[in-house]
Tab-separated table of N, CA, C and O in Angstrom:
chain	number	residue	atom	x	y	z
W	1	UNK	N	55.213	-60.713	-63.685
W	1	UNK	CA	54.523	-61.322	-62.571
W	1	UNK	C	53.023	-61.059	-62.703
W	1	UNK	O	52.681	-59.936	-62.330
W	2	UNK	N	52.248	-61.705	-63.067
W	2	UNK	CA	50.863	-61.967	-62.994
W	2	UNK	C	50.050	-61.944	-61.429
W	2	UNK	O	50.178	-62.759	-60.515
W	3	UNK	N	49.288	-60.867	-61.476
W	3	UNK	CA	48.483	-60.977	-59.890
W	3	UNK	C	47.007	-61.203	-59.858
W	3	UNK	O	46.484	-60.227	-60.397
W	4	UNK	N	46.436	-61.748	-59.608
W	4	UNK	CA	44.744	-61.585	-59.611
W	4	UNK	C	44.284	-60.907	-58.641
W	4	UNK	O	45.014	-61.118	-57.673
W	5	UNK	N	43.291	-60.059	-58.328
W	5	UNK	CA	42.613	-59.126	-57.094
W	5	UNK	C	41.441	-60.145	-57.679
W	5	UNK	O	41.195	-60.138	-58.886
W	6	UNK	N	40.788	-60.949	-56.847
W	6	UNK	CA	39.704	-61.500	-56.454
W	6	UNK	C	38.864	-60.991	-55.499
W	6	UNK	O	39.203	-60.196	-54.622
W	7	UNK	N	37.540	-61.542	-55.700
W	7	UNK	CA	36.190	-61.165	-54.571
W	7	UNK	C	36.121	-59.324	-54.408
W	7	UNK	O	36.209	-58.863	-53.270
W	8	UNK	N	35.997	-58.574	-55.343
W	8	UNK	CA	35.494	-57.299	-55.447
W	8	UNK	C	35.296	-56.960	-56.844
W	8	UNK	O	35.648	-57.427	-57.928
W	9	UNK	N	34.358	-55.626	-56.281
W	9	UNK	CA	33.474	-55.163	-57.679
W	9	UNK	C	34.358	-54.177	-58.255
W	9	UNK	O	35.140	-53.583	-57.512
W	10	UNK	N	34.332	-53.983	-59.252
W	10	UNK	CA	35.652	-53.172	-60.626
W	10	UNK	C	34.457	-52.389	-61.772
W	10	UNK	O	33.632	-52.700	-62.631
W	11	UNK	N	35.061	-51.134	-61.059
W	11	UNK	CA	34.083	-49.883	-61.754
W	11	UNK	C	34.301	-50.112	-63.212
W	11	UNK	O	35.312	-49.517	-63.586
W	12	UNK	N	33.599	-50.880	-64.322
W	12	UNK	CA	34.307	-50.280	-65.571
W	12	UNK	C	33.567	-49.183	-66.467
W	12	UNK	O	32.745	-48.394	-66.001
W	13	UNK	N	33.903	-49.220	-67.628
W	13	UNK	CA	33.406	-47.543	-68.653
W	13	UNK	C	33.261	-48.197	-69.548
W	13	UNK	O	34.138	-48.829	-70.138
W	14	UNK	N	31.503	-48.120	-69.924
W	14	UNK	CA	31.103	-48.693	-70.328
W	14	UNK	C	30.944	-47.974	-71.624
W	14	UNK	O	30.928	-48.735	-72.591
W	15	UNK	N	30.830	-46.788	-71.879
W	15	UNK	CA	30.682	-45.483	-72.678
W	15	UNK	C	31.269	-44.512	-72.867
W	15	UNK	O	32.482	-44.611	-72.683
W	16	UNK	N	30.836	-43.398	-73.228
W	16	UNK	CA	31.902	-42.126	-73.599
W	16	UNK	C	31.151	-41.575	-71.995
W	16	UNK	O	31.833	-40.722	-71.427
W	17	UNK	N	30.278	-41.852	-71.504
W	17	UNK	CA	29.958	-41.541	-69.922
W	17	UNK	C	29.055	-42.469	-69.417
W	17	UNK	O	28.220	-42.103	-68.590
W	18	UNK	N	29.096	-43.350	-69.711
W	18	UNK	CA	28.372	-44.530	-68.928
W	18	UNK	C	29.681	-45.534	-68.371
W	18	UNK	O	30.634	-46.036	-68.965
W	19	UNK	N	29.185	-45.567	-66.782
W	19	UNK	CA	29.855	-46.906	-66.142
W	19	UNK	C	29.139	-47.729	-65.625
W	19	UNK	O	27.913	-47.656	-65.694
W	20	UNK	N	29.943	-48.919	-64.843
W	20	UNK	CA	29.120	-50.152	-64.926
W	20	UNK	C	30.121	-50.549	-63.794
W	20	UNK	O	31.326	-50.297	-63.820
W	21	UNK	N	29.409	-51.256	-62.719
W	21	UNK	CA	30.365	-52.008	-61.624
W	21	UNK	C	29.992	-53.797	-61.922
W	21	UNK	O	28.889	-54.318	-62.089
W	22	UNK	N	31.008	-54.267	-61.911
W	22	UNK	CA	30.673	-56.117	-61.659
W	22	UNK	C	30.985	-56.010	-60.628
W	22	UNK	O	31.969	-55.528	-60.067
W	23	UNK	N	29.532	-56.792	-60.133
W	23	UNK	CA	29.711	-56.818	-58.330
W	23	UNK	C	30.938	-57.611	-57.853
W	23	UNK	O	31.771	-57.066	-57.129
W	24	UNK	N	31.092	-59.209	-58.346
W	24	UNK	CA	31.939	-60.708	-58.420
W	24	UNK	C	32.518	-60.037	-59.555
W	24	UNK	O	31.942	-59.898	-60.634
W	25	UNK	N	33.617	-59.646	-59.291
W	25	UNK	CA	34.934	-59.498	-60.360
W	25	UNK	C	35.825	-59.924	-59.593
W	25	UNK	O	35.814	-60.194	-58.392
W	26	UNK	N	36.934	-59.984	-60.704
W	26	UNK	CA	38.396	-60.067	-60.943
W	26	UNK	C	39.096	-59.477	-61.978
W	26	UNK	O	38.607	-59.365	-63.102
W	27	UNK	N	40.124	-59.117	-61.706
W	27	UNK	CA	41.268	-58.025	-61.942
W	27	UNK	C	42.376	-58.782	-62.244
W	27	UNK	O	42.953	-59.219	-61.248
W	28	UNK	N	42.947	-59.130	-63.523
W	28	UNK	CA	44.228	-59.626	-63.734
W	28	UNK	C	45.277	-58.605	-64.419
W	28	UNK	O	45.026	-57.725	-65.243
W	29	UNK	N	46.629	-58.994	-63.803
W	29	UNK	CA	47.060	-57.776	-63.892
W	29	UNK	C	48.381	-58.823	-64.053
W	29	UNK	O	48.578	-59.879	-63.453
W	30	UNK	N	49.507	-57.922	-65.433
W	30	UNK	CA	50.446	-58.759	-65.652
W	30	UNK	C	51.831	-57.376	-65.791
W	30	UNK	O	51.967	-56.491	-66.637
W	31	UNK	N	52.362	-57.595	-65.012
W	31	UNK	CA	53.474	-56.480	-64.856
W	31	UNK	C	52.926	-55.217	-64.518
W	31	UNK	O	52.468	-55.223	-63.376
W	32	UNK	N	52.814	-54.146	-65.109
W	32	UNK	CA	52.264	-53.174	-65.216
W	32	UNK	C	50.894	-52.895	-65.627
W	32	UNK	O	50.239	-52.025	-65.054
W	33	UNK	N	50.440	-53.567	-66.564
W	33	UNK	CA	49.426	-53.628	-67.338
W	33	UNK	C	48.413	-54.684	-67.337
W	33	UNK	O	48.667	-55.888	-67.311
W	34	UNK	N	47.182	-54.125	-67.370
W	34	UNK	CA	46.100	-54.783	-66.776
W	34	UNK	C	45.398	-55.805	-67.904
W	34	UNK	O	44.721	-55.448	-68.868
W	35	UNK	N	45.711	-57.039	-67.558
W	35	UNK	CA	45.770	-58.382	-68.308
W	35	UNK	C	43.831	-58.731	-68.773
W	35	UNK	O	43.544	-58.714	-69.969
W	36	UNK	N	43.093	-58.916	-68.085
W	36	UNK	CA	42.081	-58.877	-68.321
W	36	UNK	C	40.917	-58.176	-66.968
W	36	UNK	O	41.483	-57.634	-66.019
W	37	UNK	N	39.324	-58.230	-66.958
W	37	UNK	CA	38.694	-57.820	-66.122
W	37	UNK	C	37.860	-59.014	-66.420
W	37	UNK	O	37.685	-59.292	-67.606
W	38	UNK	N	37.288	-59.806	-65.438
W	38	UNK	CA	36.450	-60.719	-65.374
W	38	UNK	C	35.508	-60.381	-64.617
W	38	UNK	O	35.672	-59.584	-63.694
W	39	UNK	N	34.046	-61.104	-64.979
W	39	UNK	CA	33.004	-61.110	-64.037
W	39	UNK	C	32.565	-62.617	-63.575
W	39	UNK	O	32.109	-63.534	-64.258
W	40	UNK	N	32.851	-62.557	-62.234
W	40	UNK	CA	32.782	-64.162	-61.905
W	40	UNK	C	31.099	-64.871	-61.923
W	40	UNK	O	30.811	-66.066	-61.976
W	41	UNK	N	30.205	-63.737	-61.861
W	41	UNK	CA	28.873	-64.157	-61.553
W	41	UNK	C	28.168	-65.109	-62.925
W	41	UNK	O	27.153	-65.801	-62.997
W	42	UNK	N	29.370	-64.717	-64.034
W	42	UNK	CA	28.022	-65.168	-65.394
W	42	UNK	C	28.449	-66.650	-65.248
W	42	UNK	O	27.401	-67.245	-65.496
W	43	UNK	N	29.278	-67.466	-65.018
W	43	UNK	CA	29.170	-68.371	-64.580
W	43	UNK	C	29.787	-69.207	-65.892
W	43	UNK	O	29.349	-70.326	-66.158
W	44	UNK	N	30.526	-68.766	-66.453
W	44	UNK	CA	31.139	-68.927	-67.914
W	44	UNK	C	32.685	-68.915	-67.369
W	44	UNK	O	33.264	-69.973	-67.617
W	45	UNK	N	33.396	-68.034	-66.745
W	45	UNK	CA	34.767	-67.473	-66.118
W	45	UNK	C	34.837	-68.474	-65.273
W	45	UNK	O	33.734	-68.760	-64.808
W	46	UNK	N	36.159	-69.451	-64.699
W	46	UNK	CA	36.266	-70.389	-64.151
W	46	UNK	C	37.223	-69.606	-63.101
W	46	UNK	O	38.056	-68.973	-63.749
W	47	UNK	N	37.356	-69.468	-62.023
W	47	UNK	CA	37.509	-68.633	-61.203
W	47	UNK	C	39.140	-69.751	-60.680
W	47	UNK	O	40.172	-69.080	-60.706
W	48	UNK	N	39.291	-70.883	-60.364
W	48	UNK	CA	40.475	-71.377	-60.277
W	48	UNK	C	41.023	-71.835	-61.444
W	48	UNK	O	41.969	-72.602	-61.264
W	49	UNK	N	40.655	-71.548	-62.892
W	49	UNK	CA	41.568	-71.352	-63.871
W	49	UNK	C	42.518	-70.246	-64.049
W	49	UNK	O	43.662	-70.172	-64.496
W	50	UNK	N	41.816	-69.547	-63.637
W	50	UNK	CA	42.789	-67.791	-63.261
W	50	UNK	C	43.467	-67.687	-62.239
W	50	UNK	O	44.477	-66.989	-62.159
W	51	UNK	N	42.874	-68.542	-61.107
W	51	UNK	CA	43.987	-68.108	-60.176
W	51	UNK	C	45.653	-69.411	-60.561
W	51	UNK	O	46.860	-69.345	-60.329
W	52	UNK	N	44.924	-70.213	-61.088
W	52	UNK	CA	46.369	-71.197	-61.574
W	52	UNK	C	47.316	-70.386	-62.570
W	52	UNK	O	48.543	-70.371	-62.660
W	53	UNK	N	46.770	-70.019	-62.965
W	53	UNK	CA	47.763	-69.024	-64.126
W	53	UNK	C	48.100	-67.258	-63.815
W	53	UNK	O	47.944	-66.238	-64.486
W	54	UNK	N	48.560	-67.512	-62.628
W	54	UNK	CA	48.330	-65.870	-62.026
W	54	UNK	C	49.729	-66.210	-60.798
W	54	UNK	O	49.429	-67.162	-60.078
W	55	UNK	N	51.084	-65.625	-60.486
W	55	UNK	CA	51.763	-65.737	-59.811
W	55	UNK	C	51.380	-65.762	-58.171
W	55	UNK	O	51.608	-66.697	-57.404
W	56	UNK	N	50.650	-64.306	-57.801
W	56	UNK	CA	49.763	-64.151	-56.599
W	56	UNK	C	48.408	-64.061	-56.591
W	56	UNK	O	47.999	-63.789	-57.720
W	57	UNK	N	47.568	-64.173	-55.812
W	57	UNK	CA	46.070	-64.021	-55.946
W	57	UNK	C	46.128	-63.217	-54.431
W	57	UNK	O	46.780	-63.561	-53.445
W	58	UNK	N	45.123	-61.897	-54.597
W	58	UNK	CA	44.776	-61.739	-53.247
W	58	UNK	C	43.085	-61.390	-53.367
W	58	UNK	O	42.296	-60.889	-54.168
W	59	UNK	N	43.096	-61.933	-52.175
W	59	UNK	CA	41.343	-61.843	-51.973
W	59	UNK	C	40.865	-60.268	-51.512
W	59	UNK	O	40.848	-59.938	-50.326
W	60	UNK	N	40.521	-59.444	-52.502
W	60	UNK	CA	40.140	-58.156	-52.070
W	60	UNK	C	38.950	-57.752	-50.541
W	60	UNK	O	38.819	-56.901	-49.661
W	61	UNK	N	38.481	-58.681	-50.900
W	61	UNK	CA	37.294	-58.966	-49.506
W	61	UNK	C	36.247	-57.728	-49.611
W	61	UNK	O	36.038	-56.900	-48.725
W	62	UNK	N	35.810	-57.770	-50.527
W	62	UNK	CA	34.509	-57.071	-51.440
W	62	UNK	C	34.865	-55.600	-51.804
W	62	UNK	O	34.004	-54.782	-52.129
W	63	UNK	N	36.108	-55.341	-51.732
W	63	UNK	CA	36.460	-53.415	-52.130
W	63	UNK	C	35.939	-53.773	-53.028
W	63	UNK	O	35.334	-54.794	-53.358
W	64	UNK	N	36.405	-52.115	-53.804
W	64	UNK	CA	35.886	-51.590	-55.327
W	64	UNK	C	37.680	-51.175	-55.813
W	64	UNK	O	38.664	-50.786	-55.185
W	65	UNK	N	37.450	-51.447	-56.970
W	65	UNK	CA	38.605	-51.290	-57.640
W	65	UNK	C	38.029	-49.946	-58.800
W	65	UNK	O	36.928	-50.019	-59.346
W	66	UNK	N	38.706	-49.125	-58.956
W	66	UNK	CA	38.635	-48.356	-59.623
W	66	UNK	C	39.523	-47.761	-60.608
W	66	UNK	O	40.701	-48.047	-60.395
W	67	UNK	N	39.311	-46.994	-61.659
W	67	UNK	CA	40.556	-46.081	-62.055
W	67	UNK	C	41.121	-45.140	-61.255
W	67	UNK	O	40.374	-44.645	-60.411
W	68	UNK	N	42.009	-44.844	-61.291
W	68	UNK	CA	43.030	-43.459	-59.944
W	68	UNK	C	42.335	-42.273	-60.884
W	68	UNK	O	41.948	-42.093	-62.039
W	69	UNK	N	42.440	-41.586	-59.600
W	69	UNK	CA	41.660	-39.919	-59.944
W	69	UNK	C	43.149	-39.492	-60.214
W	69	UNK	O	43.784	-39.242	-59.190
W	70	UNK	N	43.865	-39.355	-61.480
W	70	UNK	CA	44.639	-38.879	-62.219
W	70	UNK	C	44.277	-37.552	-62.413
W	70	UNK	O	43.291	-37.202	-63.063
W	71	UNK	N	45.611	-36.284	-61.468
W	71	UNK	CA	45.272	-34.946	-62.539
W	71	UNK	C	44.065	-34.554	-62.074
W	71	UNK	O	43.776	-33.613	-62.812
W	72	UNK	N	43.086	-34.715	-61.215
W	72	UNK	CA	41.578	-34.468	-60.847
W	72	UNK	C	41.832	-33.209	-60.291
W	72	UNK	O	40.779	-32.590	-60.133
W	73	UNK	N	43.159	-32.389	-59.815
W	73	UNK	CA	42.727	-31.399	-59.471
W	73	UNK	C	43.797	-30.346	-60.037
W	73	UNK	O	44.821	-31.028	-59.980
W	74	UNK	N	44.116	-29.319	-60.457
W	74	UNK	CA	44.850	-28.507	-60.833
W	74	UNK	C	43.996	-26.872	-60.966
W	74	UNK	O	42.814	-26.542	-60.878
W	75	UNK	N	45.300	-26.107	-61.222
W	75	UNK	CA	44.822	-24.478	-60.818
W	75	UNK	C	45.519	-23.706	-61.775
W	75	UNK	O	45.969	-22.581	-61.558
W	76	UNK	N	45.656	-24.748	-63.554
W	76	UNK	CA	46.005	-24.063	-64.358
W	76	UNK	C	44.837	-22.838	-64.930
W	76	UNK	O	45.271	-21.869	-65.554
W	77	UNK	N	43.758	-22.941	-64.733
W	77	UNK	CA	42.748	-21.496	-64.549
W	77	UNK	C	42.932	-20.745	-64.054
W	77	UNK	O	42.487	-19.665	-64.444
W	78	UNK	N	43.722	-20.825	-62.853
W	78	UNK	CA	44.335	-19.597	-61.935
W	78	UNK	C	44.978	-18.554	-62.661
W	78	UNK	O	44.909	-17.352	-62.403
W	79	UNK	N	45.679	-19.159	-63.690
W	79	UNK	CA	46.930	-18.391	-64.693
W	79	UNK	C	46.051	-17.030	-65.229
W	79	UNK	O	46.476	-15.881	-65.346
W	80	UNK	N	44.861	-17.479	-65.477
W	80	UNK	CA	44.027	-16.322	-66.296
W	80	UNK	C	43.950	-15.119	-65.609
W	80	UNK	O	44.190	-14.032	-66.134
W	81	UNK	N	43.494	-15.340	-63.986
W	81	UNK	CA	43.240	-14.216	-63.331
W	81	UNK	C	44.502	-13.476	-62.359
W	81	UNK	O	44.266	-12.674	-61.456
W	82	UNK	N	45.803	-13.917	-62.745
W	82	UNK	CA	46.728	-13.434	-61.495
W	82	UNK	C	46.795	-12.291	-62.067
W	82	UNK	O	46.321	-11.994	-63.163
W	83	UNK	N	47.445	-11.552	-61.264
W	83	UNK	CA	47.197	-10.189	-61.626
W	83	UNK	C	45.896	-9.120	-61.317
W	83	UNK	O	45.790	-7.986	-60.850
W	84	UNK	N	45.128	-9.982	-61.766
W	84	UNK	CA	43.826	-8.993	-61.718
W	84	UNK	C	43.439	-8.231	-60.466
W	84	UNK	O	42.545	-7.386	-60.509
W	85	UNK	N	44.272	-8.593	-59.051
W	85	UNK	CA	43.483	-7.681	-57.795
W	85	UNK	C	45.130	-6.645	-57.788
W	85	UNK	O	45.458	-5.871	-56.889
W	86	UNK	N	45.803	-6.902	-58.857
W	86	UNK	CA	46.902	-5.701	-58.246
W	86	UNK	C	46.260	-4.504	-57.906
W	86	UNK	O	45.291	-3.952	-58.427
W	87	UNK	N	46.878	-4.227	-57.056
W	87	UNK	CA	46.915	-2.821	-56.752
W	87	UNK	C	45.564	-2.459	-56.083
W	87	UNK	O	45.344	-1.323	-55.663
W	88	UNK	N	44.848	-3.272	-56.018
W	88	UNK	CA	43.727	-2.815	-54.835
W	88	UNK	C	44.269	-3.386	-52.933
W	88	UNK	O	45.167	-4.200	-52.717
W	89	UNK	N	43.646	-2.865	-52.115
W	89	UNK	CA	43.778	-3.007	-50.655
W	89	UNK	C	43.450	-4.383	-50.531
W	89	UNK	O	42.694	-4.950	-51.320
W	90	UNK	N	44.018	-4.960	-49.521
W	90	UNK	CA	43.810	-6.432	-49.342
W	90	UNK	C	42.926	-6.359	-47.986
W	90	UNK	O	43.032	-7.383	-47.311
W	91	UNK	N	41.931	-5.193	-47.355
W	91	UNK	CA	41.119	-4.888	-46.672
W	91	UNK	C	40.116	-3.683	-47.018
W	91	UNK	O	40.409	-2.487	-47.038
W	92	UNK	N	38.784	-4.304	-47.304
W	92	UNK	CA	38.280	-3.265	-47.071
W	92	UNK	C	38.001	-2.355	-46.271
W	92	UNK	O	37.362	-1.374	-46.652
């Protein structure tokens, strides 16, 4: 099933740390996996050619689409220090 997210800007990575937002994007997305990223502004991208070939279209209404903060937080560092206050008072 093919979906388009129309009318919002889509953070992409442009570099090993450079990103880049298209303000007029689109987001095609085909099952799971993300079919293409368009920028509607260059004026080259035909904006109802995509939505004809796309099962649903929804109009984002100017969000931002982003990558998911995957994993952004964990407390495998913690591992290093357990232990370390044994045996002292838990009041000074």
């Amino acid at each position: 099933m093919k979906i388009l997210l129309k009318n919002c800007g889509v953070l992409v990575r442009k570099g090993e740390a450079d990103y880049a937002v298209i303000r007029d994007g689109a987001l095609l997305t085909d099952g799971d996996l993300i079919a293409g990223v368009f920028d509607l502004s260059d004026g080259k991208t035909n904006a109802a050619k995509l939505a004809a070939g796309a099962d649903t279209v929804k109009d984002m209404g100017g969000c931002l689409l982003m990558p998911a903060l995957v994993n952004a937080h964990g407390h495998a560092p913690m591992t290093l220090l357990r232990g370390a206050g044994s045996g002292l008072p838990l009041q000074a």
